[in-house]
PDB file of C-alpha atoms and ligand atoms in Angstrom:
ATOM      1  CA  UNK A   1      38.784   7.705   4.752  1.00 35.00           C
ATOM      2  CA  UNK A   2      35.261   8.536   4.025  1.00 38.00           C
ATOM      3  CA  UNK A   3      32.706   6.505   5.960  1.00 38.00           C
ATOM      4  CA  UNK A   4      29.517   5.780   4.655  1.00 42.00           C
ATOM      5  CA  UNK A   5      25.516   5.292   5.794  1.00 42.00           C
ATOM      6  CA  UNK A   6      26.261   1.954   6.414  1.00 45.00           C
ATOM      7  CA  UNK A   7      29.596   2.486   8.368  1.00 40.00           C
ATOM      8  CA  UNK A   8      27.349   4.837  10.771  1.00 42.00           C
ATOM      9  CA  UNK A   9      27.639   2.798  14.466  1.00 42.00           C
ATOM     10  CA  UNK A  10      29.752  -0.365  12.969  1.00 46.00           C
ATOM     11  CA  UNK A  11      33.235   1.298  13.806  1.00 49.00           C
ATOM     12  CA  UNK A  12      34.579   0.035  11.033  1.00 56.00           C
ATOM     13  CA  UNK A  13      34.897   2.903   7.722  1.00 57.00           C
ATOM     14  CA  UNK A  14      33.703   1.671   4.018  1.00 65.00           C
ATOM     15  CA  UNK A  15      34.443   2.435   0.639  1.00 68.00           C
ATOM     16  CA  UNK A  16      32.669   5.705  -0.364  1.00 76.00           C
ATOM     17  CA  UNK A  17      29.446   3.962  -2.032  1.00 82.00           C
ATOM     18  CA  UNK A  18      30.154   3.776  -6.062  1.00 88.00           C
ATOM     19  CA  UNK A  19      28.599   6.255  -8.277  1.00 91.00           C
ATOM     20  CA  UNK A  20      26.354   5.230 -11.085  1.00 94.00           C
ATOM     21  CA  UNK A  21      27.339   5.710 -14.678  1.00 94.00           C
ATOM     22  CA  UNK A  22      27.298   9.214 -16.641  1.00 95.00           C
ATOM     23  CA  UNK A  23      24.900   8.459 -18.611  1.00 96.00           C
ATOM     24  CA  UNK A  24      22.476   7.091 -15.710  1.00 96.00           C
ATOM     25  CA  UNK A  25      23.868   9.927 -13.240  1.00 96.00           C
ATOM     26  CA  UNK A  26      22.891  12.218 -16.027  1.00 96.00           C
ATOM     27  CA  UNK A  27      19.331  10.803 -16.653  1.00 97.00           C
ATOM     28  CA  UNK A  28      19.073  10.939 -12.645  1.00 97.00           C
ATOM     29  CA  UNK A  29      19.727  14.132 -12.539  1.00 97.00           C
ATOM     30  CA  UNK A  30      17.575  15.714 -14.822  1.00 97.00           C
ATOM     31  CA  UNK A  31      15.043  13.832 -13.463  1.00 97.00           C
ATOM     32  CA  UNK A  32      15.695  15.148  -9.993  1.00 97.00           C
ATOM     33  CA  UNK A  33      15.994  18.650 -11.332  1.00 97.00           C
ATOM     34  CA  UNK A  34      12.103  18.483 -11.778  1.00 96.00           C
ATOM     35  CA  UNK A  35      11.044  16.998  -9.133  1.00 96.00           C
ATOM     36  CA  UNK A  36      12.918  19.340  -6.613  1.00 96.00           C
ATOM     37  CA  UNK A  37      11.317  22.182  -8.666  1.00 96.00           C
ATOM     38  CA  UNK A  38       8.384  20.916  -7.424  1.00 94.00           C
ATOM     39  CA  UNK A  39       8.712  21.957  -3.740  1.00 94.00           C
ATOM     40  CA  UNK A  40       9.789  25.662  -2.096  1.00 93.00           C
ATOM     41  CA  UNK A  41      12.665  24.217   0.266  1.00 92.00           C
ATOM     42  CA  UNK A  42      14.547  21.249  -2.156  1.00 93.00           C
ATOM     43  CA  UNK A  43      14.958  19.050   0.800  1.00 92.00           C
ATOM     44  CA  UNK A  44      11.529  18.769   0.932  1.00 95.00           C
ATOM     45  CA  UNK A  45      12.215  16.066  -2.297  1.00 97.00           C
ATOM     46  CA  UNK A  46      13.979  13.661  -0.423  1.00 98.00           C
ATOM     47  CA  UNK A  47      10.708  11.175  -0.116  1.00 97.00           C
ATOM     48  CA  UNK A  48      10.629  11.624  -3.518  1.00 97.00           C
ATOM     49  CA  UNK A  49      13.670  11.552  -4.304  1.00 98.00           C
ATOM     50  CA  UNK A  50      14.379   8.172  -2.933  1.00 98.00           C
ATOM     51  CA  UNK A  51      11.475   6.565  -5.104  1.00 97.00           C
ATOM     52  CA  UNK A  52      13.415   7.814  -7.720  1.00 98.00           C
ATOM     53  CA  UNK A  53      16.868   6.521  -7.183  1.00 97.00           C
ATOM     54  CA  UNK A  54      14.630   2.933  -6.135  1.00 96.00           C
ATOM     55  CA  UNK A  55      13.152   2.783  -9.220  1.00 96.00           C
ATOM     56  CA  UNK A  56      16.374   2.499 -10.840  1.00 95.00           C
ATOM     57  CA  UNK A  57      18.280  -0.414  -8.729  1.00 93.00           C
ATOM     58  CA  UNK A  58      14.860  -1.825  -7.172  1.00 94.00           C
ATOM     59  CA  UNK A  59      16.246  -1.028  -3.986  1.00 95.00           C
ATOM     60  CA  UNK A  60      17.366   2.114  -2.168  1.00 96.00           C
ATOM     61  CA  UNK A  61      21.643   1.586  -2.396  1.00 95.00           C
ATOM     62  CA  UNK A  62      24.421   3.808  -0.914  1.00 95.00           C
ATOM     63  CA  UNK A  63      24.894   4.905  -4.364  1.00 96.00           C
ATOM     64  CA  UNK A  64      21.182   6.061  -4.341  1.00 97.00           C
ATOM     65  CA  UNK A  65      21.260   7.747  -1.115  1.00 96.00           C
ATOM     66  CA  UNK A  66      24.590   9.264  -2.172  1.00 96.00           C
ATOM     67  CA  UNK A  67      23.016  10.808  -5.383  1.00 97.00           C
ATOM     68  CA  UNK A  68      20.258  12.134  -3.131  1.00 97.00           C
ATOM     69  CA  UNK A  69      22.880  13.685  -0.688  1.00 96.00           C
ATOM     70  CA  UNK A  70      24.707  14.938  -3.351  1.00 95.00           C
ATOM     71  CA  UNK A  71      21.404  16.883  -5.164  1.00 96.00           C
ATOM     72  CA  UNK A  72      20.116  18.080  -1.902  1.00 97.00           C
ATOM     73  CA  UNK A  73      23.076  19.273   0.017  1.00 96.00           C
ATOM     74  CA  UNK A  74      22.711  16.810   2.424  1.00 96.00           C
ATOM     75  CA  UNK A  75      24.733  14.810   4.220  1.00 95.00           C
ATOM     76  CA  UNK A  76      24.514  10.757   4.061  1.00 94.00           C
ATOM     77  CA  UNK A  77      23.343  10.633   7.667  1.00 95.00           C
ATOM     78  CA  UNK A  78      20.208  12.511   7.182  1.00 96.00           C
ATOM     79  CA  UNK A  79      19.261  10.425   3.786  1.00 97.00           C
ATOM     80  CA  UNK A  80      20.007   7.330   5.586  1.00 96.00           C
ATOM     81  CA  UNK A  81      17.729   8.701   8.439  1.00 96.00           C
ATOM     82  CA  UNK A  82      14.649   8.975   6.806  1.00 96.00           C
ATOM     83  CA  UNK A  83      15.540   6.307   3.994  1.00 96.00           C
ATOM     84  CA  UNK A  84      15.656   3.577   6.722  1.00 94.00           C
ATOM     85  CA  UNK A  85      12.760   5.428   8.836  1.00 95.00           C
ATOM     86  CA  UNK A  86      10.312   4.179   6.024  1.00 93.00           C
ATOM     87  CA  UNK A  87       9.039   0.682   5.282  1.00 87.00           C
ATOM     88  CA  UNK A  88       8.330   1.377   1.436  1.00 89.00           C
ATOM     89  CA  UNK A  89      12.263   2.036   0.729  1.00 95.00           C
ATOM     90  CA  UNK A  90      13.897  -1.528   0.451  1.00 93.00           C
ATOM     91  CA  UNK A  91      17.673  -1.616   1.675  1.00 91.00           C
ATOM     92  CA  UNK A  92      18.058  -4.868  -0.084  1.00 90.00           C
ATOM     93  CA  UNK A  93      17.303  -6.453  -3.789  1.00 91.00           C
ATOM     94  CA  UNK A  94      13.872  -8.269  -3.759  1.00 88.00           C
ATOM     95  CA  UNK A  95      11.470  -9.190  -6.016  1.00 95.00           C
ATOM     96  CA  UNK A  96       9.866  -7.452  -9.303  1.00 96.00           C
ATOM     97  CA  UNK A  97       6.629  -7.952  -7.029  1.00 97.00           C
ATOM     98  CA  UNK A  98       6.318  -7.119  -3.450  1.00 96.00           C
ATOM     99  CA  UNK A  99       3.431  -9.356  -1.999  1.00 98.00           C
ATOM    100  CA  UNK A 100       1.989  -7.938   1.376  1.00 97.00           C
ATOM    101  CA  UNK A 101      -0.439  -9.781   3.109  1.00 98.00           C
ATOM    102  CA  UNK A 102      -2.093  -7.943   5.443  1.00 97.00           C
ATOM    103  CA  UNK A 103      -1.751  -9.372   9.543  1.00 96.00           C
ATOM    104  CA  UNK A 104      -2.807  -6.714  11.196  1.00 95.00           C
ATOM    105  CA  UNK A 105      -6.005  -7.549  13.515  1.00 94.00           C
ATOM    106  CA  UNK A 106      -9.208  -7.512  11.692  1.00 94.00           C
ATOM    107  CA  UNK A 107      -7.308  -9.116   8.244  1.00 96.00           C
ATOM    108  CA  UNK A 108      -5.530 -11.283  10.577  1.00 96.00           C
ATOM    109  CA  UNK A 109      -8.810 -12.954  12.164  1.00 95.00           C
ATOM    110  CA  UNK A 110     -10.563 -12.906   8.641  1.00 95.00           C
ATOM    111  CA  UNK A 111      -7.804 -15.207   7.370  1.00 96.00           C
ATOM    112  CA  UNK A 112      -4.695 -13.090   6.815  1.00 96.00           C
ATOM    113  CA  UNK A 113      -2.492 -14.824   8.913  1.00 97.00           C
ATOM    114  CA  UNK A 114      -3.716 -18.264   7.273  1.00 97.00           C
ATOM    115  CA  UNK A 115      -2.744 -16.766   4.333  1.00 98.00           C
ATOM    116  CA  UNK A 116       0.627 -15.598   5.149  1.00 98.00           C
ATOM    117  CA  UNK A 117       1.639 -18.969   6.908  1.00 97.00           C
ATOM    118  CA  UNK A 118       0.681 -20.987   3.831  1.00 98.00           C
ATOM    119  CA  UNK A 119       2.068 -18.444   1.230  1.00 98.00           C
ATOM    120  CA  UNK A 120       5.433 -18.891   3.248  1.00 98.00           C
ATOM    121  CA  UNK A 121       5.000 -22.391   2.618  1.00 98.00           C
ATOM    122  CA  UNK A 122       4.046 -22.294  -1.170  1.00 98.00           C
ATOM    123  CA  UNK A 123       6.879 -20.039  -1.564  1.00 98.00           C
ATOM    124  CA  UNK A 124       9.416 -21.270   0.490  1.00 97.00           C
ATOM    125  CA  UNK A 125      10.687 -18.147   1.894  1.00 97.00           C
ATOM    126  CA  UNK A 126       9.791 -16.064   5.045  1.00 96.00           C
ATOM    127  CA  UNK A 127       8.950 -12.635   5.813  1.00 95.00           C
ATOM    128  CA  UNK A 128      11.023 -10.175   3.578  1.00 93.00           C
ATOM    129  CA  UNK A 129      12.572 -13.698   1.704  1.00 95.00           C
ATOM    130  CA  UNK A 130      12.464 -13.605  -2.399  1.00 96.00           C
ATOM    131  CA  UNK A 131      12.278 -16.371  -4.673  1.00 97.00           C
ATOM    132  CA  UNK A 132      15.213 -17.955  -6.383  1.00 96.00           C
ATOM    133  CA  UNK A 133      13.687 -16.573  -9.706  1.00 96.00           C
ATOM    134  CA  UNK A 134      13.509 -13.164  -8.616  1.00 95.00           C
ATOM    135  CA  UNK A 135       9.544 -12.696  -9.045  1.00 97.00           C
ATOM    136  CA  UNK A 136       8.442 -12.303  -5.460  1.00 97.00           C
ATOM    137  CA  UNK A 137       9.172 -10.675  -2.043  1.00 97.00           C
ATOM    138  CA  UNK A 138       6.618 -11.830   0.449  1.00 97.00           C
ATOM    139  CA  UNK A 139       6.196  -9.633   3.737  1.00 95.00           C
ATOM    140  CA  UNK A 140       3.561  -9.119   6.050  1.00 93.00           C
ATOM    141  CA  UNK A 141       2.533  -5.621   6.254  1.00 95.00           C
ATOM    142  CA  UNK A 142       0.526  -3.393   8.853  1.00 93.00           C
ATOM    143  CA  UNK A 143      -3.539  -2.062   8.478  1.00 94.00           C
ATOM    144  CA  UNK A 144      -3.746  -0.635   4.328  1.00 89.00           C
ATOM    145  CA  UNK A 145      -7.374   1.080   5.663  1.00 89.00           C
ATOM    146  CA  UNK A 146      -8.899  -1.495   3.362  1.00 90.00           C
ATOM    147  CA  UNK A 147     -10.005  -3.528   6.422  1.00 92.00           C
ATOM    148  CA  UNK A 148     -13.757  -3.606   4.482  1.00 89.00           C
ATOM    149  CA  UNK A 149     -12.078  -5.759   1.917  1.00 93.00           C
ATOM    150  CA  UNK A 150     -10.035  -7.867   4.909  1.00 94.00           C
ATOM    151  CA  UNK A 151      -8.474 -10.152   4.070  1.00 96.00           C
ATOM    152  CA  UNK A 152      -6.009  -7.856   2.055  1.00 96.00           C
ATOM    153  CA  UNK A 153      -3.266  -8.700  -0.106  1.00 97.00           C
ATOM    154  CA  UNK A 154      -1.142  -5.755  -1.675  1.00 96.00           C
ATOM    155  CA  UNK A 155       1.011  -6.145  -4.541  1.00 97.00           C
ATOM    156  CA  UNK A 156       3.116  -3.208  -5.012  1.00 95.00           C
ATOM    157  CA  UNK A 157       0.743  -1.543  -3.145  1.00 91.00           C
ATOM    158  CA  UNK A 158      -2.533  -2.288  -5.401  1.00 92.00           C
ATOM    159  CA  UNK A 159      -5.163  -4.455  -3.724  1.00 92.00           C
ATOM    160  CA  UNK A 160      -6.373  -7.638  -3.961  1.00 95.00           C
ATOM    161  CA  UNK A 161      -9.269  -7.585  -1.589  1.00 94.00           C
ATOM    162  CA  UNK A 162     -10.972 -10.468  -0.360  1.00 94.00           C
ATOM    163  CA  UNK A 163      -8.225 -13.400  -0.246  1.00 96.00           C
ATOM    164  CA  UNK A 164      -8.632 -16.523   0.592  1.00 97.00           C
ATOM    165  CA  UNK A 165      -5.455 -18.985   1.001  1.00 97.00           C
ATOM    166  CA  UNK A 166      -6.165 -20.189  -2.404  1.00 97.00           C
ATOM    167  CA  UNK A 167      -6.479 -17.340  -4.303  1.00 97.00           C
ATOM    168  CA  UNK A 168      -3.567 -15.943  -2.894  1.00 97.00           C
ATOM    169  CA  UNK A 169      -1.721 -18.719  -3.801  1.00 98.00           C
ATOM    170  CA  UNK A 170      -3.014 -18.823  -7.385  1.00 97.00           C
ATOM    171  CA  UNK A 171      -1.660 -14.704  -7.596  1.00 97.00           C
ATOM    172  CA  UNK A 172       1.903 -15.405  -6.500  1.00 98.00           C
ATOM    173  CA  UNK A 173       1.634 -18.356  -9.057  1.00 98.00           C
ATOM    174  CA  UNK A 174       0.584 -16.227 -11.852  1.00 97.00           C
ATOM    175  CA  UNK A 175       2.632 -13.039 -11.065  1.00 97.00           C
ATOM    176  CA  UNK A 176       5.855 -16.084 -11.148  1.00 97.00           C
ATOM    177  CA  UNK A 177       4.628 -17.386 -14.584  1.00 97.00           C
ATOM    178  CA  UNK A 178       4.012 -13.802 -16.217  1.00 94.00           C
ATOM    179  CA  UNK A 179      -0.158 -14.674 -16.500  1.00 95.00           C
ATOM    180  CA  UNK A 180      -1.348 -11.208 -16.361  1.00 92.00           C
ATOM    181  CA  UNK A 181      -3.209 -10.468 -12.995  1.00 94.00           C
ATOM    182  CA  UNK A 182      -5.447  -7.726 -12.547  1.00 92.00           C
ATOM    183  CA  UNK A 183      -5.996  -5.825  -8.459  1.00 92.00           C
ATOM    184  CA  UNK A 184      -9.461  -5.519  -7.332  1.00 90.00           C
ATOM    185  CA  UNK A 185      -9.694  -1.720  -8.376  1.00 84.00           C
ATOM    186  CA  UNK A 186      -6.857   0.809  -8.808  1.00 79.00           C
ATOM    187  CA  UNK A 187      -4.755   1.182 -11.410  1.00 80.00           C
ATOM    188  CA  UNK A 188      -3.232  -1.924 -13.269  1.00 85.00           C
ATOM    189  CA  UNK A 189      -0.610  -3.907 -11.663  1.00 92.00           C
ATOM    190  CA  UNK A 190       3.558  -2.674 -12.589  1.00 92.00           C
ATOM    191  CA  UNK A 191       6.725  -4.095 -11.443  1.00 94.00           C
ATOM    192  CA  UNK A 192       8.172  -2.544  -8.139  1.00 95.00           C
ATOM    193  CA  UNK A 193      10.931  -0.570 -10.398  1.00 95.00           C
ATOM    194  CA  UNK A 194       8.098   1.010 -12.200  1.00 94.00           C
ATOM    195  CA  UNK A 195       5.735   1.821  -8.996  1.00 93.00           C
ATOM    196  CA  UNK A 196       8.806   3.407  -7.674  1.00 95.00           C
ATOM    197  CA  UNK A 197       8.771   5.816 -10.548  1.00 95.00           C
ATOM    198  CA  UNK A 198       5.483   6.729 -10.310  1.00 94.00           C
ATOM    199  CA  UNK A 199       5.779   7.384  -6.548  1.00 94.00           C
ATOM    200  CA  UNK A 200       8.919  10.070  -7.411  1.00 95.00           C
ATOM    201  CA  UNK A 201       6.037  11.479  -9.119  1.00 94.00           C
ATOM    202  CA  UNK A 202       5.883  11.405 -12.723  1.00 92.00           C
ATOM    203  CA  UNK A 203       2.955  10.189 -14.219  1.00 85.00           C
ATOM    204  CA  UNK A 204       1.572   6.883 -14.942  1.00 81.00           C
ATOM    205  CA  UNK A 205       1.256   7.021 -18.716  1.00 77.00           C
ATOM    206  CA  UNK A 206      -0.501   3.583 -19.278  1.00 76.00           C
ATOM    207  CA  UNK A 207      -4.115   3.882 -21.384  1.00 70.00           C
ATOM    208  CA  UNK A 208      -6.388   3.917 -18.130  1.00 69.00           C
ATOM    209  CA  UNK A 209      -4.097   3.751 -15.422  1.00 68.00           C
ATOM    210  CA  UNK A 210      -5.442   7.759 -14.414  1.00 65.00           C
ATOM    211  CA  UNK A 211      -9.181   6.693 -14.344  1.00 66.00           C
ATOM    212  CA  UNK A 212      -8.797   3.430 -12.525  1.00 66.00           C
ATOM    213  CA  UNK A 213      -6.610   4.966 -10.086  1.00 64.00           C
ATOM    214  CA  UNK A 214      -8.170   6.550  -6.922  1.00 62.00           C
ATOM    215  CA  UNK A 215     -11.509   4.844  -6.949  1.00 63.00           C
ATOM    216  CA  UNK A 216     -13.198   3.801  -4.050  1.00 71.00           C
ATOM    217  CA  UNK A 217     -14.221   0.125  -3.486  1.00 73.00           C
ATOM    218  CA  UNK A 218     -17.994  -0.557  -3.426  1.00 76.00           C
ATOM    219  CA  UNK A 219     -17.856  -1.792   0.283  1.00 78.00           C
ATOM    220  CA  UNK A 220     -16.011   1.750   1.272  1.00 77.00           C
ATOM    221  CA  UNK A 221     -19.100   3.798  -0.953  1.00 79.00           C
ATOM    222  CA  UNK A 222     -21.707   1.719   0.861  1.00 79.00           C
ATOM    223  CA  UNK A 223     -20.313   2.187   4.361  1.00 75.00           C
ATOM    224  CA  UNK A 224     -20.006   5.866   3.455  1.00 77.00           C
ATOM    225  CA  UNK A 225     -23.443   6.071   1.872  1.00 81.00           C
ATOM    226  CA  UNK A 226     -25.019   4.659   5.202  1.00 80.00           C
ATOM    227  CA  UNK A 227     -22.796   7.144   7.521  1.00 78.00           C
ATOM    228  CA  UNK A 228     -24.507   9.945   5.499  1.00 80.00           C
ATOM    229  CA  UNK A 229     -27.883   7.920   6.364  1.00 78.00           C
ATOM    230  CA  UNK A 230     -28.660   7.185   2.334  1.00 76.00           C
ATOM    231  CA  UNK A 231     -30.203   3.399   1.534  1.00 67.00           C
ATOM    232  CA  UNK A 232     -27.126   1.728   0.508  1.00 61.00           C
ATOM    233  CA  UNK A 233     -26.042  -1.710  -1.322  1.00 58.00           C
ATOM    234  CA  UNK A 234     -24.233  -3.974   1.142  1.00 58.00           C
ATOM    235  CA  UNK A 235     -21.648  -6.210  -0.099  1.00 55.00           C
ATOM    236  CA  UNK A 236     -20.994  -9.819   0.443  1.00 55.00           C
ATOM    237  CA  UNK A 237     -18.511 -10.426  -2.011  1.00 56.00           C
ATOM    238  CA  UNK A 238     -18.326 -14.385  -0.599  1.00 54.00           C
ATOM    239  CA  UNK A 239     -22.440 -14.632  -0.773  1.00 53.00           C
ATOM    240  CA  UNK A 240     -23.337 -14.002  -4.835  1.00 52.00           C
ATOM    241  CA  UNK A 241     -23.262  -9.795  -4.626  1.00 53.00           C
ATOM    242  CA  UNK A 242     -25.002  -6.896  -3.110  1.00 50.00           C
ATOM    243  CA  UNK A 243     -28.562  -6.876  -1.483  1.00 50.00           C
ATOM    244  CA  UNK A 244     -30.088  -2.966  -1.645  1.00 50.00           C
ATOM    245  CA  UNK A 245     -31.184  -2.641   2.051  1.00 45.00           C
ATOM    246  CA  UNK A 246     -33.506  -0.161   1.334  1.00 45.00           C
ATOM    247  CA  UNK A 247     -35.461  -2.652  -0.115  1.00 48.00           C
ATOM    248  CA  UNK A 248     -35.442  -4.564   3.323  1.00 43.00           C
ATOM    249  CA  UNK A 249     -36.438  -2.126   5.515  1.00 43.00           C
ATOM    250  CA  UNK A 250     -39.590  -0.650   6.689  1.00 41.00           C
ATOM    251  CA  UNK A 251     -40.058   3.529   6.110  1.00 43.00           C
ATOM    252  CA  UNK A 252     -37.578   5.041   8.824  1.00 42.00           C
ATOM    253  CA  UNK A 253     -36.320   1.628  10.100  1.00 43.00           C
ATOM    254  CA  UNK A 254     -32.641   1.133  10.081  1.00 41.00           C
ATOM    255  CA  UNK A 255     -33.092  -2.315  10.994  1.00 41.00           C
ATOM    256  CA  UNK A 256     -33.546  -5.298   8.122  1.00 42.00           C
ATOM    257  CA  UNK A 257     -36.363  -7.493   8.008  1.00 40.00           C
ATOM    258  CA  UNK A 258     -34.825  -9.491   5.946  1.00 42.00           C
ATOM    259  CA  UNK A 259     -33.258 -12.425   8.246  1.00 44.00           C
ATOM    260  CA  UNK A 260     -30.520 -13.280   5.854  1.00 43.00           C
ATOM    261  CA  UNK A 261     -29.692  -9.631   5.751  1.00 40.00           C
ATOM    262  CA  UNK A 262     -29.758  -9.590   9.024  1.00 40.00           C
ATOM    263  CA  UNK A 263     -26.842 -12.089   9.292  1.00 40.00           C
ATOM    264  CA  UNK A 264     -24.326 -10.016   7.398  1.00 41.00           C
ATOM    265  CA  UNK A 265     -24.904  -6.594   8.524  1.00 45.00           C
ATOM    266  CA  UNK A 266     -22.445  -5.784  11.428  1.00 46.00           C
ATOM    267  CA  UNK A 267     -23.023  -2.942  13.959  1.00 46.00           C
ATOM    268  CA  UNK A 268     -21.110  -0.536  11.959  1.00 49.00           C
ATOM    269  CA  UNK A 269     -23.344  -1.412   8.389  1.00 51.00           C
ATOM    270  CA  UNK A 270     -26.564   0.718   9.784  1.00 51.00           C
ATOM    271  CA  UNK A 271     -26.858   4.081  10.859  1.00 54.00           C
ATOM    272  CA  UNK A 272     -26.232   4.532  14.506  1.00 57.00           C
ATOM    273  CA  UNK A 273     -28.672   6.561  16.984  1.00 60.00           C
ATOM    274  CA  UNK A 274     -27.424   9.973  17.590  1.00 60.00           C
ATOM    275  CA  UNK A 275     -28.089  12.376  19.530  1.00 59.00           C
ATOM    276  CA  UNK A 276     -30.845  13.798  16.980  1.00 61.00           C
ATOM    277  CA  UNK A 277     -32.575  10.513  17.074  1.00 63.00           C
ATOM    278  CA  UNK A 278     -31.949   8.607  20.270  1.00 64.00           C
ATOM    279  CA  UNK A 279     -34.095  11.578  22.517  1.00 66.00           C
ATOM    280  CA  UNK A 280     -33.787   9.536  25.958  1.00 68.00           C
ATOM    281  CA  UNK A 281     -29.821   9.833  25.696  1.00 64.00           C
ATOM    282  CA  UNK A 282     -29.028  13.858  24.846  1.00 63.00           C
ATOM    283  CA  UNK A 283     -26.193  15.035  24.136  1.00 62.00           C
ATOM    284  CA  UNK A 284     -24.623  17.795  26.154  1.00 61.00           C
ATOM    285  CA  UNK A 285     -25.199  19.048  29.524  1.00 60.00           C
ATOM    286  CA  UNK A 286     -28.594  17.873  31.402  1.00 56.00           C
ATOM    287  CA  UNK A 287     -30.818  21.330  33.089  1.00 55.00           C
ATOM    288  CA  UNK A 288     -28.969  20.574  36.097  1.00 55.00           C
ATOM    289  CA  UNK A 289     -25.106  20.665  35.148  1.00 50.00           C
ATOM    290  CA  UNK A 290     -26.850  23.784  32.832  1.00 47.00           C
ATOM    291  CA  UNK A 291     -27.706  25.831  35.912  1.00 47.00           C
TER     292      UNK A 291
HETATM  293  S1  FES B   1      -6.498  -4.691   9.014  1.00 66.18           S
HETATM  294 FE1  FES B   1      -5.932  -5.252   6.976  1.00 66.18          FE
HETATM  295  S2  FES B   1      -6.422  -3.486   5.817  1.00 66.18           S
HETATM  296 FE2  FES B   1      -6.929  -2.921   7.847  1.00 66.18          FE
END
């Protein structure tokens, strides 16, 4: 009997996984024909391949990884290698909406683990757990680089910067009751099925999903404004808006005068001596190690 990916180390053989229906196996296929195109070695497609057989059960089955074996001349093991390697391929159903909340350190100390205890609670389900109605996954997830926006909340990867307990609350509340909800910046907000698809790679076809997609948050722009040493706008989304701290600071002087500026600037918000300006401490080797 054939054994399957999830007969690998149990000992005990499986049914070969079912196949999908001719007309979806057909769909899936032409599909797959263009995205292997795509690369110069087809097994190269497998990551993308896998969004694509995701965004048609919501999960990543032994049928999927079968088809994906099957187009690639692979065997089951390898799929189920890398398809179980990677935290964005689900091995089980879950929600239309995956909620992340961000716990790793700096969103954890700004509130992400407050967040994450009481959306278990509002929820009723822990990490990885789905609501009876089908709407929600909740899991915590690792660093999204968005730590300028901690606390983070991802859903289906699009951020929600900035949570508090309530707010998140009030976004697995809406995304349940079908209120439309709208991520910080990206593109808009899909179900999981359809993210999947646009992860295989084929493109988002909603009016403005290609411009809002891909831009930069204005905390990121300001931190990268003041790495390039330009006067920048700093952010305190929780304080009424942006302050322009060029407007606070003296000709040359990276420091604010502003006290209240002061306050919400962090070592990393101002320009940091260098080598160029901080002559007492050179760089490089001193005339003696030179000699
Ligand atoms: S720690 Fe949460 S995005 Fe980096």
């Amino acid at each position: 009997m054939t054994t399957t990916p999830d007969s690998v180390g149990l000992g005990m053989p499986q049914l070969p996984a079912p196949d999908y229906p001719d007309d979806v196996r057909a769909r899936l296929e032409r599909d797959a024909r263009e995205i292997i195109a795509r690369y110069p070695g087809s097994r190269s497609a497998l990551l993308p391949l896998l969004h694509l057989v995701q965004s048609e059960e919501g999960h990543v089955t032994r049928t999927g990884m079968q088809f994906c074996a099957d187009v690639l001349g692979l065997t089951t093991a390898e799929v189920t290698a890398v398809a179980t390697f990677y935290t964005m391929y689900r091995r089980r159903p879950s929600g239309d909406y995956q909620v992340g909340v961000c716990t790793n350190t700096l969103c954890a100390v700004m509130g992400g683990d407050a967040i994450f205890e009481a959306l278990q609670d509002h929820l009723g389900v822990g990490n990885g757990g789905t609501t009876d109605d089908g709407k929600v996954t909740l899991e915590h997830i690792e660093c999204n680089a968005a730590c300028d926006f901690a606390p983070v909340v991802m859903v289906n990867w699009e951020f929600f910067d900035n949570q508090t307990v309530e707010s998140a609350k009030r976004l697995v509340d809406d995304l349940r009751t079908g209120v439309p909800v709208a991520p910080t910046r990206g593109a808009p907000l899909c179900t999981f099925k359809e993210t999947a698809r646009i992860l295989a790679g084929f493109p988002d076809e909603r009016e403005g999903a290609v411009e809002a997609s891909g831009s930069a948050g204005p905390a990121s722009l300001t931190g990268l404004r003041l790495a390039k040493g330009e006067a920048a706008r700093v952010v305190h989304p929780r304080d009424g808006g942006p302050h322009d701290a060029a407007q606070d600071r003296a000709p040359g002087d990276a420091t604010p005068h502003d006290p209240s500026l002061a306050e919400h600037l962090s070592s990393h918000d101002a320009p940091q001596d260098t080598s160029a300006s901080d002559p007492a401490n050179p760089a490089g080797p001193t005339a003696e190690e030179g000699e």
